[in-house]
Amino acid sequence: KQEVTQIPAALSVPEGENLVLNCSFTDSAIYNLQWFRQDPGKGLTSLLLIQSSQREQTSGRLNASLDKSSGRSTLYIAASQPGDSATYLCAVSTGNQFYFGTGTSLTVIP
Amino acid sequence: NAGVTQTPKFRILKIGQSMTLQCAQDMNHNYMYWYRQDPGMGLKLIYYSVGAGITDKGEVPNGYNVSRSTTEDFPLRLELAAPSQTSVYFCASSPSGGANEKLFFGSGTQLSVL
């Protein structure tokens, strides 16, 4: 069974700092990996999707990498802003099902 | 374009009551999912559907039922509610489960069973 782990569970950084969130998974047979943002009391919004054949994806200040062989992905956020404060979840797809990590709660301090 | 719409947003049930959580999407997506999110536990898949008339169990299906009579709607039925079903429930959809397709979520239903 696929297990997805995210470290750290919580992170607090000053505004402007670059930061890295980590995601690891146990089974490398995946279709894709997605990073999501969840604001309190809201649903999840997909930020980046990396297909299993890709190494990274970029959107604005966000860059996600995927190393399928080692079962790891990172989400890099450049020049963090208070508006980036949220919970970030990663999820791997095996086709019909997605397996989610428990998330990293990020606080960016002004 | 509303995306994925869930109703109600909040609900309190008494033990043993039943209810249906509604989910509708207007993106003509074939794949739809129901997840529950418990504090600190991540999202767990309850049921999913790959098209109208087709449903299958996820990780935690006990105590729930689903139906998919149309492409747009995917209701989740709770029979004989129990305190263990207190959770936040999310409905999600994707076009056809392809490797380059993102997952779209509704805003959730917060359910308390007392």
Coordinates of N, CA and C in Angstrom, one line a residue:
Chain A
K1 N 0.9 -1.2 0.0 CA 0.0 0.0 0.0 C 0.9 1.2 0.0
Q2 N 0.5 2.2 -0.8 CA 1.3 3.4 -0.9 C 1.2 4.2 0.4
E3 N 2.3 4.7 0.9 CA 2.3 5.6 2.1 C 3.0 6.8 1.7
V4 N 2.4 8.0 2.0 CA 3.0 9.3 1.7 C 3.3 10.0 3.0
T5 N 4.5 10.5 3.1 CA 4.9 11.2 4.3 C 5.4 12.6 4.0
Q6 N 5.0 13.6 4.8 CA 5.5 15.0 4.6 C 6.2 15.5 5.8
I7 N 7.4 16.0 5.6 CA 8.2 16.6 6.7 C 8.7 17.9 6.3
P8 N 8.6 19.0 7.2 CA 8.1 18.9 8.5 C 6.6 19.0 8.5
A9 N 6.0 18.8 9.7 CA 4.5 18.9 9.8 C 4.2 20.4 9.9
A10 N 5.1 21.2 10.4 CA 4.8 22.7 10.5 C 6.1 23.4 10.3
L11 N 6.0 24.6 9.7 CA 7.2 25.4 9.4 C 6.8 26.9 9.5
S12 N 7.7 27.6 10.2 CA 7.5 29.1 10.3 C 8.7 29.8 9.9
V13 N 8.6 30.7 8.9 CA 9.7 31.4 8.3 C 9.4 32.9 8.2
P14 N 10.5 33.7 8.3 CA 10.2 35.2 8.0 C 10.0 35.5 6.6
E15 N 9.3 36.5 6.3 CA 9.0 36.9 4.9 C 10.2 37.1 4.1
G16 N 10.2 36.6 2.9 CA 11.3 36.8 2.0 C 12.3 35.6 1.9
E17 N 12.1 34.7 2.9 CA 13.0 33.5 2.9 C 12.6 32.5 1.8
N18 N 13.6 31.8 1.3 CA 13.3 30.7 0.4 C 13.1 29.5 1.3
L19 N 12.2 28.5 0.9 CA 12.0 27.4 1.7 C 11.7 26.1 0.9
V20 N 11.9 25.0 1.5 CA 11.7 23.7 0.8 C 10.7 22.8 1.7
L21 N 9.7 22.3 1.0 CA 8.9 21.3 1.7 C 9.1 19.9 1.1
N22 N 9.1 18.9 1.9 CA 9.4 17.6 1.5 C 8.3 16.6 1.5
C23 N 8.3 15.7 0.5 CA 7.3 14.7 0.4 C 8.0 13.4 0.0
S24 N 7.7 12.3 0.7 CA 8.2 11.0 0.3 C 7.1 10.0 0.1
F25 N 7.3 9.0 -0.7 CA 6.3 8.0 -1.0 C 7.0 6.6 -1.1
T26 N 6.3 5.6 -0.8 CA 6.9 4.3 -0.7 C 6.9 3.4 -2.0
D27 N 6.0 3.7 -2.9 CA 5.9 2.9 -4.1 C 6.1 3.8 -5.3
S28 N 7.2 3.5 -6.1 CA 7.5 4.4 -7.2 C 6.6 4.2 -8.4
A29 N 5.7 3.3 -8.4 CA 4.8 3.0 -9.5 C 3.7 4.1 -9.5
I30 N 4.0 5.3 -9.9 CA 3.0 6.4 -9.8 C 2.7 6.9 -11.2
Y31 N 1.5 7.5 -11.4 CA 1.2 8.2 -12.6 C 1.7 9.6 -12.5
N32 N 1.5 10.3 -11.4 CA 1.9 11.6 -11.2 C 1.9 12.0 -9.8
L33 N 2.5 13.1 -9.5 CA 2.5 13.7 -8.1 C 2.0 15.1 -8.2
Q34 N 1.1 15.5 -7.3 CA 0.6 16.8 -7.3 C 0.9 17.5 -5.9
W35 N 1.1 18.8 -6.0 CA 1.2 19.6 -4.7 C -0.1 20.4 -4.7
F36 N -0.7 20.4 -3.5 CA -1.9 21.2 -3.2 C -1.7 22.2 -2.2
R37 N -2.5 23.3 -2.2 CA -2.6 24.2 -1.1 C -3.9 24.2 -0.5
Q38 N -4.0 24.2 0.8 CA -5.3 24.2 1.5 C -5.3 25.4 2.5
D39 N -6.2 26.3 2.3 CA -6.4 27.4 3.3 C -7.4 26.9 4.3
P40 N -7.4 27.5 5.6 CA -8.3 27.0 6.6 C -9.8 27.1 6.2
G41 N -10.5 26.0 6.4 CA -11.9 25.9 6.1 C -12.2 25.8 4.6
K42 N -11.2 25.6 3.8 CA -11.4 25.6 2.4 C -11.0 24.2 1.8
G43 N -11.3 24.0 0.5 CA -10.9 22.8 -0.2 C -9.4 23.0 -0.6
L44 N -9.0 21.9 -1.4 CA -7.6 21.9 -1.9 C -7.6 22.5 -3.3
T45 N -6.5 23.2 -3.5 CA -6.2 23.7 -4.9 C -4.9 23.2 -5.4
S46 N -5.0 22.6 -6.6 CA -3.8 22.0 -7.2 C -2.8 23.1 -7.6
L47 N -1.6 23.0 -7.1 CA -0.6 24.0 -7.5 C 0.3 23.6 -8.7
L48 N 0.8 22.4 -8.6 CA 1.7 21.8 -9.6 C 1.4 20.3 -9.7
L49 N 1.6 19.9 -10.9 CA 1.5 18.4 -11.2 C 2.7 18.0 -12.0
I50 N 3.4 16.9 -11.5 CA 4.5 16.4 -12.2 C 4.2 15.0 -12.6
Q51 N 4.2 14.8 -13.9 CA 4.0 13.4 -14.4 C 5.2 12.5 -14.1
S52 N 5.0 11.2 -14.1 CA 6.0 10.3 -13.6 C 7.2 10.3 -14.5
S53 N 7.1 10.8 -15.8 CA 8.2 10.8 -16.7 C 9.0 12.2 -16.6
Q54 N 8.5 13.1 -15.8 CA 9.1 14.4 -15.6 C 9.9 14.5 -14.4
R55 N 10.8 15.5 -14.4 CA 11.7 15.8 -13.2 C 11.2 16.9 -12.4
E56 N 10.6 18.0 -13.0 CA 10.2 19.1 -12.3 C 9.2 19.9 -13.1
Q57 N 8.5 20.8 -12.3 CA 7.5 21.7 -12.9 C 7.7 23.0 -12.1
T58 N 7.4 24.1 -12.8 CA 7.5 25.5 -12.2 C 6.3 26.3 -12.5
S59 N 5.9 27.1 -11.5 CA 4.8 28.0 -11.7 C 5.1 29.2 -10.8
G60 N 5.5 30.3 -11.5 CA 5.8 31.5 -10.7 C 7.0 31.3 -9.7
R61 N 6.7 31.5 -8.4 CA 7.7 31.3 -7.4 C 7.8 29.9 -6.9
L62 N 7.0 29.0 -7.5 CA 7.0 27.6 -7.0 C 7.7 26.7 -8.0
N63 N 8.5 25.8 -7.4 CA 9.2 24.8 -8.3 C 9.0 23.5 -7.5
A64 N 8.5 22.5 -8.2 CA 8.4 21.2 -7.7 C 9.3 20.2 -8.4
S65 N 10.0 19.3 -7.7 CA 10.9 18.3 -8.3 C 10.4 16.9 -7.9
L66 N 10.7 16.0 -8.8 CA 10.3 14.6 -8.5 C 11.5 13.7 -8.8
D67 N 11.8 12.8 -7.8 CA 12.8 11.8 -8.0 C 12.1 10.5 -7.7
K68 N 11.6 9.9 -8.8 CA 10.7 8.7 -8.6 C 11.5 7.5 -8.0
S69 N 12.7 7.4 -8.5 CA 13.5 6.2 -8.0 C 13.7 6.2 -6.5
S70 N 13.9 7.4 -6.0 CA 14.1 7.5 -4.5 C 12.8 7.7 -3.7
G71 N 11.7 7.9 -4.5 CA 10.4 8.2 -3.8 C 10.3 9.5 -3.1
R72 N 10.9 10.6 -3.8 CA 10.9 11.9 -3.1 C 10.5 13.0 -4.1
S73 N 9.8 14.0 -3.5 CA 9.5 15.2 -4.2 C 9.7 16.4 -3.2
T74 N 10.1 17.5 -3.8 CA 10.3 18.7 -3.0 C 9.5 19.8 -3.7
L75 N 8.9 20.7 -2.8 CA 8.3 22.0 -3.3 C 9.1 23.1 -2.8
Y76 N 9.7 23.9 -3.7 CA 10.5 25.0 -3.4 C 9.7 26.3 -3.6
I77 N 9.6 27.1 -2.5 CA 8.9 28.4 -2.6 C 10.0 29.5 -2.5
A78 N 10.1 30.3 -3.5 CA 11.1 31.4 -3.5 C 10.4 32.7 -2.9
A79 N 11.3 33.4 -2.2 CA 10.9 34.8 -1.7 C 9.5 34.7 -1.1
S80 N 9.4 33.9 0.0 CA 8.1 33.7 0.6 C 7.4 35.0 1.0
Q81 N 6.0 34.9 1.0 CA 5.2 36.1 1.4 C 4.1 35.6 2.4
P82 N 3.6 36.6 3.2 CA 2.6 36.2 4.2 C 1.4 35.5 3.5
G83 N 1.1 35.8 2.3 CA 0.0 35.2 1.6 C 0.2 33.7 1.2
D84 N 1.5 33.3 1.4 CA 1.8 31.9 1.2 C 1.4 31.0 2.4
S85 N 1.0 31.6 3.5 CA 0.7 30.9 4.7 C -0.5 30.0 4.4
A86 N -0.4 28.7 4.6 CA -1.4 27.7 4.3 C -0.8 26.4 4.6
T87 N -1.6 25.3 4.4 CA -1.2 24.0 4.5 C -0.9 23.4 3.1
Y88 N 0.2 22.8 2.9 CA 0.6 22.3 1.6 C 0.6 20.7 1.7
L89 N -0.1 20.1 0.8 CA -0.2 18.7 0.8 C 0.3 18.1 -0.6
C90 N 1.0 17.0 -0.5 CA 1.3 16.3 -1.7 C 0.5 15.0 -1.9
A91 N 0.3 14.6 -3.1 CA -0.5 13.4 -3.3 C 0.1 12.7 -4.6
V92 N 0.1 11.4 -4.5 CA 0.6 10.6 -5.6 C -0.6 9.8 -6.2
S93 N -0.6 9.7 -7.5 CA -1.7 9.0 -8.2 C -1.2 7.7 -8.7
T94 N -2.0 6.6 -8.5 CA -1.7 5.3 -9.1 C -2.6 5.0 -10.2
G95 N -3.3 6.0 -10.8 CA -4.3 5.8 -11.8 C -5.7 6.2 -11.3
N96 N -6.3 5.2 -10.7 CA -7.7 5.5 -10.2 C -7.7 6.1 -8.8
Q97 N -6.6 6.0 -8.1 CA -6.6 6.5 -6.7 C -5.5 7.5 -6.5
F98 N -5.7 8.4 -5.5 CA -4.7 9.3 -5.1 C -4.4 9.1 -3.6
Y99 N -3.1 9.1 -3.2 CA -2.7 8.9 -1.8 C -2.1 10.2 -1.4
F100 N -2.6 10.7 -0.2 CA -2.2 12.0 0.3 C -1.3 11.9 1.5
G101 N -0.4 12.9 1.6 CA 0.4 13.1 2.8 C -0.5 13.9 3.8
T102 N 0.0 14.0 5.0 CA -0.7 14.7 6.0 C -0.5 16.2 6.0
G103 N 0.4 16.7 5.1 CA 0.6 18.1 4.9 C 1.6 18.8 5.8
T104 N 2.1 20.0 5.3 CA 3.0 20.8 6.1 C 2.3 22.2 6.2
S105 N 2.1 22.6 7.5 CA 1.5 23.9 7.8 C 2.5 25.0 7.8
L106 N 2.4 25.9 6.8 CA 3.4 26.9 6.6 C 2.9 28.3 7.1
T107 N 3.7 28.9 7.9 CA 3.4 30.3 8.4 C 4.5 31.2 8.0
V108 N 4.2 32.2 7.2 CA 5.2 33.2 6.8 C 5.0 34.5 7.6
I109 N 6.0 34.8 8.4 CA 5.8 36.0 9.3 C 6.3 37.3 8.7
P110 N 5.4 38.3 8.7 CA 5.7 39.6 8.1 C 6.9 40.3 8.7
Chain B
N1 N -18.6 29.3 -14.4 CA -18.1 27.9 -14.3 C -17.9 27.6 -12.8
A2 N -18.8 26.9 -12.1 CA -18.8 26.7 -10.7 C -17.8 25.7 -10.3
G3 N -17.3 24.7 -11.1 CA -16.4 23.7 -10.7 C -17.1 22.6 -10.0
V4 N -16.6 22.3 -8.7 CA -17.2 21.2 -7.9 C -17.9 21.9 -6.7
T5 N -19.2 21.6 -6.6 CA -20.1 22.2 -5.6 C -20.5 21.1 -4.6
Q6 N -20.3 21.4 -3.4 CA -20.8 20.5 -2.3 C -21.8 21.2 -1.4
T7 N -22.8 20.5 -1.0 CA -23.8 20.9 -0.1 C -24.2 19.8 0.9
P8 N -24.5 20.1 2.2 CA -24.3 21.4 2.8 C -22.9 21.7 3.2
K9 N -22.6 22.8 3.7 CA -21.3 23.2 4.2 C -21.0 22.7 5.6
F10 N -22.1 22.7 6.4 CA -22.0 22.2 7.8 C -23.2 21.4 8.1
R11 N -23.1 20.4 9.0 CA -24.2 19.6 9.4 C -23.9 18.9 10.7
I12 N -24.9 18.9 11.6 CA -24.8 18.1 12.8 C -25.8 17.0 12.8
L13 N -25.4 15.8 13.0 CA -26.3 14.7 13.1 C -26.3 14.0 14.4
K14 N -27.4 13.4 14.7 CA -27.4 12.6 16.0 C -27.1 11.1 15.6
I15 N -26.5 10.4 16.5 CA -26.1 9.0 16.3 C -27.4 8.3 15.7
G16 N -27.1 7.5 14.7 CA -28.2 6.7 14.1 C -29.0 7.4 13.0
Q17 N -28.8 8.7 12.8 CA -29.5 9.4 11.7 C -28.8 9.1 10.4
S18 N -29.5 9.4 9.3 CA -28.9 9.2 8.0 C -28.9 10.6 7.3
M19 N -28.0 10.7 6.3 CA -28.0 11.9 5.5 C -27.3 11.7 4.2
T20 N -27.5 12.6 3.2 CA -26.8 12.5 1.9 C -26.0 13.8 1.7
L21 N -24.7 13.6 1.5 CA -23.9 14.8 1.1 C -23.9 14.9 -0.4
Q22 N -24.2 16.1 -0.9 CA -24.4 16.3 -2.3 C -23.1 16.8 -3.0
C23 N -22.8 16.3 -4.2 CA -21.6 16.8 -4.9 C -22.0 16.9 -6.4
A24 N -21.7 18.0 -7.0 CA -22.0 18.2 -8.4 C -20.9 18.9 -9.1
Q25 N -20.5 18.5 -10.3 CA -19.5 19.2 -11.0 C -20.0 19.5 -12.4
D26 N -19.6 20.7 -12.9 CA -20.1 21.2 -14.2 C -19.0 21.2 -15.3
M27 N -17.9 20.4 -15.1 CA -16.8 20.4 -16.0 C -16.8 19.2 -16.9
N28 N -17.9 18.4 -16.8 CA -18.0 17.2 -17.7 C -16.9 16.2 -17.4
H29 N -16.5 16.1 -16.1 CA -15.4 15.2 -15.7 C -16.0 13.8 -15.5
N30 N -15.2 12.8 -15.9 CA -15.7 11.4 -15.8 C -15.4 10.8 -14.4
Y31 N -14.2 11.2 -13.8 CA -13.8 10.7 -12.6 C -14.2 11.6 -11.4
M32 N -14.8 10.9 -10.4 CA -15.2 11.7 -9.2 C -14.9 10.9 -8.0
Y33 N -14.6 11.6 -6.9 CA -14.0 11.0 -5.7 C -14.7 11.6 -4.4
W34 N -14.8 10.8 -3.4 CA -15.1 11.3 -2.0 C -14.0 10.9 -1.1
Y35 N -13.5 12.0 -0.4 CA -12.5 11.8 0.6 C -13.0 12.3 2.0
R36 N -12.4 11.8 3.0 CA -12.7 12.4 4.3 C -11.3 12.8 4.9
Q37 N -11.3 14.0 5.6 CA -10.1 14.5 6.2 C -10.3 14.6 7.7
D38 N -9.5 13.9 8.4 CA -9.5 14.0 9.8 C -8.2 14.7 10.3
P39 N -8.3 15.4 11.4 CA -7.2 16.3 11.8 C -5.9 15.4 11.9
G40 N -4.8 15.9 11.3 CA -3.5 15.3 11.3 C -3.4 13.9 10.6
M41 N -4.5 13.6 9.9 CA -4.5 12.2 9.3 C -4.4 12.2 7.8
G42 N -4.4 13.4 7.1 CA -4.5 13.4 5.7 C -5.8 13.0 5.1
L43 N -5.9 13.0 3.8 CA -7.2 12.6 3.2 C -7.3 11.1 2.9
K44 N -8.4 10.5 3.2 CA -8.6 9.1 3.0 C -9.7 8.9 1.9
L45 N -9.5 8.1 1.0 CA -10.5 7.9 -0.1 C -11.6 7.0 0.4
I46 N -12.9 7.4 0.2 CA -14.0 6.6 0.6 C -14.6 5.8 -0.5
Y47 N -15.0 6.5 -1.6 CA -15.4 5.9 -2.8 C -15.0 6.7 -4.0
Y48 N -15.0 6.1 -5.2 CA -14.7 6.8 -6.4 C -15.5 6.3 -7.5
S49 N -15.6 7.0 -8.6 CA -16.4 6.6 -9.8 C -15.6 7.0 -11.0
V50 N -15.5 6.2 -12.0 CA -14.9 6.5 -13.2 C -15.8 6.8 -14.4
G51 N -17.1 6.9 -14.0 CA -18.1 7.3 -15.0 C -19.5 6.9 -14.5
A52 N -20.5 7.4 -15.2 CA -21.9 7.2 -14.8 C -22.2 5.7 -14.7
G53 N -22.7 5.3 -13.6 CA -23.1 3.9 -13.4 C -22.0 3.0 -12.9
I54 N -20.8 3.6 -12.6 CA -19.6 2.8 -12.2 C -19.1 3.4 -10.9
T55 N -19.1 2.6 -9.8 CA -18.5 3.1 -8.6 C -17.6 2.0 -8.0
D56 N -16.7 2.4 -7.1 CA -15.8 1.4 -6.5 C -15.4 1.9 -5.1
K57 N -15.0 1.0 -4.3 CA -14.6 1.3 -2.9 C -13.2 1.9 -2.9
G58 N -13.0 2.8 -1.9 CA -11.6 3.3 -1.6 C -11.1 2.6 -0.4
E59 N -10.3 3.4 0.4 CA -9.7 2.8 1.6 C -10.6 2.6 2.8
V60 N -11.6 3.5 2.9 CA -12.5 3.6 4.1 C -13.9 3.6 3.7
P61 N -14.5 2.6 3.1 CA -15.9 2.7 2.6 C -17.0 2.3 3.6
N62 N -16.6 1.7 4.7 CA -17.6 1.2 5.6 C -18.4 2.3 6.2
G63 N -19.8 2.1 6.2 CA -20.7 3.1 6.7 C -21.2 4.1 5.7
Y64 N -20.7 3.9 4.4 CA -21.1 4.9 3.4 C -21.6 4.1 2.1
N65 N -22.3 4.9 1.4 CA -22.8 4.4 0.0 C -22.8 5.5 -0.9
V66 N -22.6 5.2 -2.2 CA -22.6 6.2 -3.3 C -23.4 5.7 -4.4
S67 N -23.8 6.6 -5.3 CA -24.4 6.3 -6.6 C -23.9 7.3 -7.6
R68 N -23.9 6.9 -8.9 CA -23.5 7.8 -9.9 C -24.4 7.6 -11.1
S69 N -25.6 8.2 -11.1 CA -26.6 8.1 -12.1 C -26.3 9.0 -13.3
T70 N -25.6 10.1 -13.0 CA -25.3 11.1 -14.1 C -23.8 11.4 -14.0
T71 N -23.3 12.0 -15.1 CA -21.9 12.4 -15.0 C -21.7 13.5 -14.0
E72 N -22.7 14.4 -13.8 CA -22.5 15.6 -13.0 C -22.6 15.3 -11.5
D73 N -23.3 14.3 -11.1 CA -23.7 14.2 -9.6 C -23.1 12.9 -9.0
F74 N -22.6 13.1 -7.8 CA -22.0 11.9 -7.1 C -22.3 12.0 -5.6
P75 N -23.5 11.7 -5.2 CA -23.9 11.9 -3.8 C -23.3 10.8 -2.9
L76 N -23.0 11.1 -1.7 CA -22.5 10.2 -0.6 C -23.5 10.1 0.4
R77 N -23.9 8.8 0.7 CA -25.0 8.5 1.7 C -24.3 7.9 2.9
L78 N -24.7 8.5 4.1 CA -24.3 8.0 5.4 C -25.5 7.3 6.0
E79 N -25.4 6.1 6.3 CA -26.5 5.4 7.0 C -26.1 5.1 8.4
L80 N -27.0 5.4 9.3 CA -26.8 5.1 10.8 C -25.5 5.7 11.2
A81 N -25.5 7.1 11.2 CA -24.3 7.9 11.5 C -23.8 7.5 12.9
A82 N -22.4 7.5 12.9 CA -21.7 7.1 14.2 C -20.7 8.3 14.5
P83 N -20.3 8.4 15.7 CA -19.3 9.5 16.1 C -18.0 9.4 15.2
S84 N -17.6 8.2 14.9 CA -16.4 8.0 14.1 C -16.5 8.6 12.7
Q85 N -17.7 9.0 12.3 CA -17.9 9.6 11.0 C -17.8 11.2 11.0
T86 N -17.6 11.7 12.2 CA -17.3 13.1 12.4 C -16.0 13.4 11.6
S87 N -16.1 14.3 10.6 CA -15.0 14.6 9.8 C -15.3 15.7 8.8
V88 N -14.3 16.1 8.0 CA -14.6 17.0 6.9 C -14.6 16.2 5.6
Y89 N -15.6 16.3 4.8 CA -15.8 15.5 3.6 C -15.5 16.3 2.4
F90 N -14.7 15.8 1.5 CA -14.4 16.5 0.3 C -14.8 15.7 -0.9
C91 N -15.4 16.3 -1.9 CA -15.6 15.7 -3.2 C -14.6 16.3 -4.2
A92 N -14.2 15.5 -5.1 CA -13.2 15.9 -6.1 C -13.5 15.3 -7.4
S93 N -12.9 15.9 -8.5 CA -13.1 15.3 -9.8 C -11.9 15.5 -10.7
S94 N -11.8 14.7 -11.7 CA -10.8 14.9 -12.7 C -11.4 14.4 -14.1
P95 N -10.8 14.9 -15.2 CA -11.4 14.6 -16.5 C -11.5 13.1 -16.8
S96 N -10.4 12.4 -16.8 CA -10.5 11.0 -17.1 C -9.3 10.2 -16.4
G97 N -8.8 10.8 -15.3 CA -7.7 10.0 -14.6 C -6.4 10.0 -15.3
G98 N -6.2 10.8 -16.3 CA -4.9 10.8 -17.0 C -3.7 11.3 -16.2
A99 N -2.6 11.0 -16.7 CA -1.3 11.3 -15.9 C -1.1 12.8 -15.9
N100 N -1.7 13.6 -16.8 CA -1.4 15.0 -16.8 C -2.6 15.8 -16.3
E101 N -3.6 15.1 -15.6 CA -4.8 15.8 -15.2 C -4.8 16.1 -13.7
K102 N -5.1 17.4 -13.4 CA -5.2 17.8 -12.1 C -6.5 17.4 -11.4
L103 N -6.5 17.4 -10.1 CA -7.7 17.0 -9.3 C -8.3 18.3 -8.8
F104 N -9.6 18.4 -9.0 CA -10.3 19.6 -8.6 C -11.2 19.3 -7.4
F105 N -11.2 20.1 -6.3 CA -11.9 19.9 -5.1 C -13.0 20.8 -4.9
G106 N -14.1 20.3 -4.2 CA -15.1 21.2 -3.7 C -14.6 21.8 -2.4
S107 N -15.4 22.7 -1.8 CA -15.0 23.4 -0.6 C -15.3 22.6 0.7
G108 N -15.9 21.4 0.6 CA -16.0 20.6 1.8 C -17.3 20.7 2.6
T109 N -17.6 19.6 3.3 CA -18.7 19.6 4.2 C -18.2 19.1 5.6
Q110 N -18.4 20.0 6.6 CA -18.0 19.6 7.9 C -19.1 19.0 8.6
L111 N -19.0 17.7 9.0 CA -20.0 16.9 9.6 C -19.6 16.5 11.1
S112 N -20.5 16.8 12.0 CA -20.4 16.3 13.3 C -21.5 15.4 13.7
V113 N -21.1 14.2 14.3 CA -22.1 13.3 14.7 C -22.0 13.2 16.3
L114 N -23.2 13.6 16.9 CA -23.2 13.7 18.4 C -24.2 12.7 19.0

